Short mmCIF file of C-alpha atoms in Angstrom, two decimals:
data_model
loop_
_atom_site.label_atom_id
_atom_site.label_comp_id
_atom_site.label_asym_id
_atom_site.label_seq_id
_atom_site.Cartn_x
_atom_site.Cartn_y
_atom_site.Cartn_z
CA UNK A 1 -117.35 30.70 106.51
CA UNK A 2 -115.65 34.68 106.10
CA UNK A 3 -117.64 36.93 103.90
CA UNK A 4 -116.46 40.36 102.47
CA UNK A 5 -117.82 43.30 102.04
CA UNK A 6 -115.45 45.49 100.05
CA UNK A 7 -115.72 49.38 100.24
CA UNK A 8 -114.26 51.80 97.45
CA UNK A 9 -113.73 48.40 95.63
CA UNK A 10 -113.15 50.21 91.97
CA UNK A 11 -112.34 47.67 89.38
CA UNK A 12 -111.95 44.79 92.24
CA UNK A 13 -108.04 44.18 92.71
CA UNK A 14 -108.64 43.81 96.02
CA UNK A 15 -111.90 41.21 95.83
CA UNK A 16 -109.88 39.25 93.09
CA UNK A 17 -107.15 38.64 95.44
CA UNK A 18 -109.34 37.96 98.81
CA UNK A 19 -111.25 35.09 96.80
CA UNK A 20 -108.26 33.97 95.43
CA UNK A 21 -107.26 33.16 99.18
CA UNK A 22 -110.58 31.54 99.91
CA UNK A 23 -112.61 34.38 101.08
CA UNK A 24 -116.26 34.70 100.16
CA UNK A 25 -116.94 38.35 98.68
CA UNK A 26 -120.51 39.47 98.79
CA UNK A 27 -120.65 42.84 98.09
CA UNK A 28 -118.53 45.82 96.78
CA UNK A 29 -119.22 49.17 96.17
CA UNK A 30 -118.12 52.14 94.41
CA UNK A 31 -120.15 55.20 92.60
CA UNK A 32 -117.82 54.60 88.79
CA UNK A 33 -119.99 53.18 86.23
CA UNK A 34 -116.91 52.09 84.39
CA UNK A 35 -115.71 50.35 87.65
CA UNK A 36 -119.17 48.71 88.32
CA UNK A 37 -119.07 47.20 84.43
CA UNK A 38 -115.38 45.82 84.84
CA UNK A 39 -116.03 44.44 88.11
CA UNK A 40 -119.19 42.91 87.06
CA UNK A 41 -117.66 41.59 84.16
CA UNK A 42 -115.00 39.52 85.61
CA UNK A 43 -116.21 38.66 88.85
CA UNK A 44 -120.10 37.64 88.13
CA UNK A 45 -122.05 36.69 91.45
CA UNK A 46 -121.09 39.97 93.85
CA UNK A 47 -123.45 42.56 94.66
CA UNK A 48 -122.11 45.49 93.69
CA UNK A 49 -123.80 48.97 94.73
CA UNK A 50 -123.10 51.72 92.27
CA UNK A 51 -123.28 54.26 95.11
CA UNK A 52 -121.07 56.67 97.26
CA UNK A 53 -120.41 55.00 100.84
CA UNK A 54 -121.48 57.83 102.50
CA UNK A 55 -124.70 57.35 101.56
CA UNK A 56 -124.94 53.16 102.65
CA UNK A 57 -126.44 51.74 106.19
CA UNK A 58 -125.63 48.81 107.21
CA UNK A 59 -129.06 47.49 106.14
CA UNK A 60 -127.89 48.29 102.57
CA UNK A 61 -124.53 46.17 102.96
CA UNK A 62 -126.07 43.22 104.78
CA UNK A 63 -128.57 42.19 102.03
CA UNK A 64 -126.31 39.32 100.62
CA UNK A 65 -124.87 38.40 103.78
CA UNK A 66 -125.57 34.96 105.36
CA UNK A 67 -122.76 35.06 108.30
CA UNK A 68 -122.96 38.53 109.78
CA UNK A 69 -120.70 37.64 112.64
CA UNK A 70 -117.98 36.62 110.48
CA UNK A 71 -117.24 39.73 108.15
CA UNK A 72 -114.34 41.20 106.77
CA UNK A 73 -114.91 44.76 106.08
CA UNK A 74 -112.37 45.78 103.35
CA UNK A 75 -111.03 49.25 101.44
CA UNK A 76 -109.20 52.08 100.45
CA UNK A 77 -110.50 55.58 100.61
CA UNK A 78 -109.44 57.81 97.90
CA UNK A 79 -106.16 58.66 98.37
CA UNK A 80 -105.51 61.53 96.20
CA UNK A 81 -105.89 64.06 99.32
CA UNK A 82 -103.12 62.44 101.13
CA UNK A 83 -100.85 61.58 98.30
CA UNK A 84 -96.92 63.22 98.73
CA UNK A 85 -97.78 65.84 95.79
CA UNK A 86 -100.83 67.47 97.62
CA UNK A 87 -98.98 69.83 99.62
CA UNK A 88 -101.90 71.34 101.54
CA UNK A 89 -103.02 70.41 104.82
CA UNK A 90 -105.39 67.42 104.91
CA UNK A 91 -108.07 66.58 107.24
CA UNK A 92 -110.16 63.82 107.75
CA UNK A 93 -112.28 63.39 104.36
CA UNK A 94 -115.92 62.17 104.25
CA UNK A 95 -114.77 59.03 102.53
CA UNK A 96 -112.97 57.89 105.83
CA UNK A 97 -115.81 59.23 108.43
CA UNK A 98 -117.99 56.96 106.48
CA UNK A 99 -115.75 53.81 106.74
CA UNK A 100 -115.28 54.35 110.00
CA UNK A 101 -119.13 55.01 110.72
CA UNK A 102 -119.86 51.44 108.75
CA UNK A 103 -117.35 49.76 111.05
CA UNK A 104 -119.27 50.94 114.10
CA UNK A 105 -122.52 49.81 113.03
CA UNK A 106 -121.64 46.72 111.32
CA UNK A 107 -119.04 45.58 114.19
CA UNK A 108 -117.09 43.07 111.08
CA UNK A 109 -114.87 40.98 112.84
CA UNK A 110 -111.80 41.88 110.53
CA UNK A 111 -111.41 45.06 109.27
CA UNK A 112 -108.66 45.74 106.42
CA UNK A 113 -107.80 49.60 105.63
CA UNK A 114 -105.30 50.34 102.29
CA UNK A 115 -104.10 53.37 101.79
CA UNK A 116 -100.78 55.41 100.95
CA UNK A 117 -98.11 55.79 103.20
CA UNK A 118 -98.33 59.52 103.50
CA UNK A 119 -101.59 59.32 105.14
CA UNK A 120 -99.83 58.78 108.31
CA UNK A 121 -97.98 61.79 108.62
CA UNK A 122 -99.70 64.18 106.27
CA UNK A 123 -103.35 63.99 107.28
CA UNK A 124 -105.42 63.72 110.83
CA UNK A 125 -107.30 60.88 109.23
CA UNK A 126 -104.80 58.93 110.72
CA UNK A 127 -105.21 59.44 114.27
CA UNK A 128 -109.08 59.28 113.64
CA UNK A 129 -108.82 55.95 112.06
CA UNK A 130 -106.85 54.20 114.49
CA UNK A 131 -108.39 55.79 117.32
CA UNK A 132 -111.77 54.96 116.39
CA UNK A 133 -110.80 51.32 115.84
CA UNK A 134 -109.03 50.98 119.40
CA UNK A 135 -112.44 52.54 120.86
CA UNK A 136 -114.55 49.93 119.45
CA UNK A 137 -112.33 47.53 120.82
CA UNK A 138 -110.08 46.15 117.88
CA UNK A 139 -106.13 45.24 118.12
CA UNK A 140 -104.66 47.40 115.50
CA UNK A 141 -101.63 46.35 113.34
CA UNK A 142 -100.52 48.45 110.81
CA UNK A 143 -97.60 48.49 108.24
CA UNK A 144 -96.32 50.12 104.92
CA UNK A 145 -95.45 47.25 103.06
CA UNK A 146 -93.84 47.20 99.31
CA UNK A 147 -96.18 44.94 97.11
CA UNK A 148 -92.77 44.26 95.06
CA UNK A 149 -92.51 41.83 97.91
CA UNK A 150 -96.00 39.78 97.22
CA UNK A 151 -95.29 38.92 93.85
CA UNK A 152 -95.96 42.23 91.94
CA UNK A 153 -93.16 43.30 89.47
CA UNK A 154 -93.45 46.57 90.76
CA UNK A 155 -92.33 49.00 93.62
CA UNK A 156 -95.50 50.35 95.29
CA UNK A 157 -95.62 51.26 98.92
CA UNK A 158 -99.10 50.92 100.63
CA UNK A 159 -100.01 51.44 104.15
CA UNK A 160 -101.80 48.16 105.23
CA UNK A 161 -103.94 48.47 108.57
CA UNK A 162 -105.68 44.97 109.71
CA UNK A 163 -107.88 45.41 112.74
CA UNK A 164 -109.72 42.86 114.84
CA UNK A 165 -110.80 41.31 117.97
CA UNK A 166 -108.76 38.12 117.41
CA UNK A 167 -104.93 37.71 116.75
CA UNK A 168 -103.86 38.64 113.44
CA UNK A 169 -101.13 41.05 111.75
CA UNK A 170 -100.26 42.27 108.38
CA UNK A 171 -98.69 39.51 106.19
CA UNK A 172 -94.73 39.60 105.51
CA UNK A 173 -93.24 39.16 102.05
CA UNK A 174 -94.59 36.00 100.36
CA UNK A 175 -92.72 36.35 97.03
CA UNK A 176 -89.41 33.87 96.53
CA UNK A 177 -88.55 35.75 93.49
CA UNK A 178 -88.08 39.33 92.57
CA UNK A 179 -90.09 39.91 89.68
CA UNK A 180 -89.22 42.42 86.86
CA UNK A 181 -90.94 44.21 84.25
CA UNK A 182 -89.70 41.48 81.61
CA UNK A 183 -91.59 38.89 83.75
CA UNK A 184 -94.83 40.70 83.25
CA UNK A 185 -94.56 42.12 80.09
CA UNK A 186 -92.01 40.67 77.88
CA UNK A 187 -94.09 38.15 76.27
CA UNK A 188 -96.76 40.78 74.98
CA UNK A 189 -96.12 41.92 71.24
CA UNK A 190 -95.91 45.67 70.02
CA UNK A 191 -99.44 45.57 69.48
CA UNK A 192 -102.63 43.32 69.01
CA UNK A 193 -106.03 43.81 68.54
CA UNK A 194 -106.54 40.11 69.88
CA UNK A 195 -105.39 40.59 73.42
CA UNK A 196 -107.85 42.45 76.00
CA UNK A 197 -106.84 45.93 76.78
CA UNK A 198 -103.78 45.98 75.12
CA UNK A 199 -104.18 49.50 73.64
CA UNK A 200 -101.86 52.39 74.55
CA UNK A 201 -102.22 56.30 73.99
CA UNK A 202 -100.81 57.78 70.54
CA UNK A 203 -97.52 60.02 70.92
CA UNK A 204 -97.44 63.10 69.36
CA UNK A 205 -94.65 64.02 66.91
CA UNK A 206 -92.35 65.70 69.59
CA UNK A 207 -92.66 62.78 71.87
CA UNK A 208 -92.33 60.27 69.52
CA UNK A 209 -88.88 61.55 68.37
CA UNK A 210 -87.76 61.74 72.34
CA UNK A 211 -88.69 58.20 72.89
CA UNK A 212 -86.95 57.30 69.78
CA UNK A 213 -83.60 58.85 71.71
CA UNK A 214 -84.18 56.76 74.68
CA UNK A 215 -82.56 53.36 75.65
CA UNK A 216 -84.24 51.16 78.03
CA UNK A 217 -84.08 52.58 81.26
CA UNK A 218 -82.94 55.81 79.76
CA UNK A 219 -84.19 59.17 81.16
CA UNK A 220 -84.43 62.55 78.46
CA UNK A 221 -84.02 64.58 81.44
CA UNK A 222 -81.55 65.32 83.50
CA UNK A 223 -81.75 63.43 86.81
CA UNK A 224 -81.56 66.18 89.19
CA UNK A 225 -84.75 67.69 87.27
CA UNK A 226 -88.06 68.15 88.73
CA UNK A 227 -89.78 64.95 88.11
CA UNK A 228 -86.61 63.74 86.44
CA UNK A 229 -89.20 60.12 85.55
CA UNK A 230 -91.02 61.50 83.38
CA UNK A 231 -90.55 61.25 79.39
CA UNK A 232 -88.64 58.12 80.34
CA UNK A 233 -88.50 54.10 79.72
CA UNK A 234 -89.04 51.47 82.18
CA UNK A 235 -86.06 48.73 82.52
CA UNK A 236 -86.58 45.17 81.48
CA UNK A 237 -84.52 43.77 84.34
CA UNK A 238 -86.27 46.14 87.47
CA UNK A 239 -89.35 46.20 88.81
CA UNK A 240 -91.69 48.78 87.19
CA UNK A 241 -92.50 52.24 88.77
CA UNK A 242 -95.37 52.92 91.05
CA UNK A 243 -98.64 52.52 88.36
CA UNK A 244 -100.43 55.51 88.78
CA UNK A 245 -103.77 56.84 87.18
CA UNK A 246 -101.48 58.03 84.35
CA UNK A 247 -99.81 55.16 83.81
CA UNK A 248 -100.45 54.69 80.24
CA UNK A 249 -98.98 58.47 79.65
CA UNK A 250 -95.27 59.19 78.59
CA UNK A 251 -94.94 62.40 79.82
CA UNK A 252 -96.61 61.78 83.53
CA UNK A 253 -93.82 59.07 84.43
CA UNK A 254 -91.31 56.63 83.88
CA UNK A 255 -94.02 54.62 81.78
CA UNK A 256 -92.03 54.41 78.37
CA UNK A 257 -92.28 50.81 77.24
CA UNK A 258 -88.45 49.31 77.28
CA UNK A 259 -88.06 49.32 73.92
CA UNK A 260 -91.30 49.72 72.08
CA UNK A 261 -91.80 53.65 71.01
CA UNK A 262 -94.98 54.13 73.04
CA UNK A 263 -95.85 54.18 76.49
CA UNK A 264 -97.09 50.84 77.88
CA UNK A 265 -100.71 49.91 77.43
CA UNK A 266 -103.10 49.28 79.90
CA UNK A 267 -102.98 45.59 79.79
CA UNK A 268 -99.42 45.58 80.28
CA UNK A 269 -99.82 48.38 83.00
CA UNK A 270 -102.77 45.82 84.65
CA UNK A 271 -100.09 42.75 84.30
CA UNK A 272 -97.65 45.01 86.32
CA UNK A 273 -100.58 45.15 88.69
CA UNK A 274 -100.37 41.46 88.97
CA UNK A 275 -103.84 41.09 87.48
CA UNK A 276 -104.77 38.20 84.99
CA UNK A 277 -103.70 38.42 81.39
CA UNK A 278 -108.07 37.67 80.85
CA UNK A 279 -108.89 40.50 83.22
CA UNK A 280 -110.64 43.08 81.07
CA UNK A 281 -111.48 47.02 81.63
CA UNK A 282 -114.70 48.25 80.43
CA UNK A 283 -114.54 51.75 79.65
CA UNK A 284 -112.38 54.99 77.44
CA UNK A 285 -108.80 53.91 77.31
CA UNK A 286 -108.38 57.05 79.91
CA UNK A 287 -110.85 55.30 82.39
CA UNK A 288 -109.38 51.76 82.08
CA UNK A 289 -105.88 53.01 82.78
CA UNK A 290 -107.45 55.34 85.59
CA UNK A 291 -108.92 51.59 87.04
CA UNK A 292 -105.90 49.93 87.27
CA UNK A 293 -103.79 52.66 88.75
CA UNK A 294 -106.07 52.70 91.43
CA UNK A 295 -106.38 49.16 92.07
CA UNK A 296 -104.94 47.34 94.74
CA UNK A 297 -102.69 44.46 93.67
CA UNK A 298 -104.77 41.20 93.61
CA UNK A 299 -101.18 39.50 94.42
CA UNK A 300 -101.60 41.65 97.79
CA UNK A 301 -105.07 41.07 98.26
CA UNK A 302 -104.27 37.49 98.08
CA UNK A 303 -101.70 37.26 100.86
CA UNK A 304 -103.95 39.68 103.09
CA UNK A 305 -106.97 37.35 102.91
CA UNK A 306 -104.61 34.27 103.64
CA UNK A 307 -103.29 35.69 106.66
CA UNK A 308 -106.62 36.71 107.75
CA UNK A 309 -108.07 33.12 106.94
CA UNK A 310 -105.12 31.82 109.13
CA UNK A 311 -106.23 33.99 111.72
CA UNK A 312 -109.85 33.13 111.29
CA UNK A 313 -109.03 28.89 111.84
CA UNK A 314 -106.65 29.16 114.72
CA UNK A 315 -109.40 31.42 116.33
CA UNK A 316 -112.68 30.65 115.21
CA UNK A 317 -113.94 28.99 118.50
CA UNK A 318 -113.61 32.56 120.39
CA UNK A 319 -116.11 33.75 118.28
#
């Protein structure tokens, strides 16, 4: 039985997808208290360690594991430093070093590393990760994927690395339909206290006036201006832009609702990330938005899980 340890788990998007695929998630790790509360509310039965990955040892993680030779170690170290918006040179972070240290001590059957595409060209961390995995005897496959190709109503590119001593690859597109903003949030009302996390930010008078002047898909700035997607509405019949930690802020991206005079709500952002509508985020409005924006879309996690399970079933006799 494949068992998963997820590092940097946040609110549990990757865990949710892996579980849906059929992988037993045993341990999740993150240092954020709101993430822990969200995860445990929605995914009970998983041992959640609220701690920094840098502080943990092999023994800390193996307590809940029943089959230590059949582990999937998954996770995406914090990616803000590797983002294209950060123009400074980036060295190997302590989180990435801790990730590889735990790969070395646990020797998992499969390793899943997720991050922003810019990590490959903007940081020495990329070479460190790939070379370390090779030195440990793993075959390494990597690919930049667009989450939209996996049933997510959003254009979101991620770097996916899968490493194993068994044959496995990064999954290809699994979505037969191009999902749009309308598919994900078109059924939701302007406001409702009965819908979990259907909360949005209050606009200033200036921004309220600005958004009232914009049609669906429109923008209040010239397209050539810097950050031209600020103060803009989403289009009903296109995928959403990348959902970020500022996803409920009208001034921080194309996060205006297509027709309502507000930015999208936490619930709408979560739907656009492919979370089920019953998944409840715990914390302040800004904390909930941060959890949603940092999450791996569960639909992508499920595709990764299914690919790993196919490999495991093909090669289990070699273990």
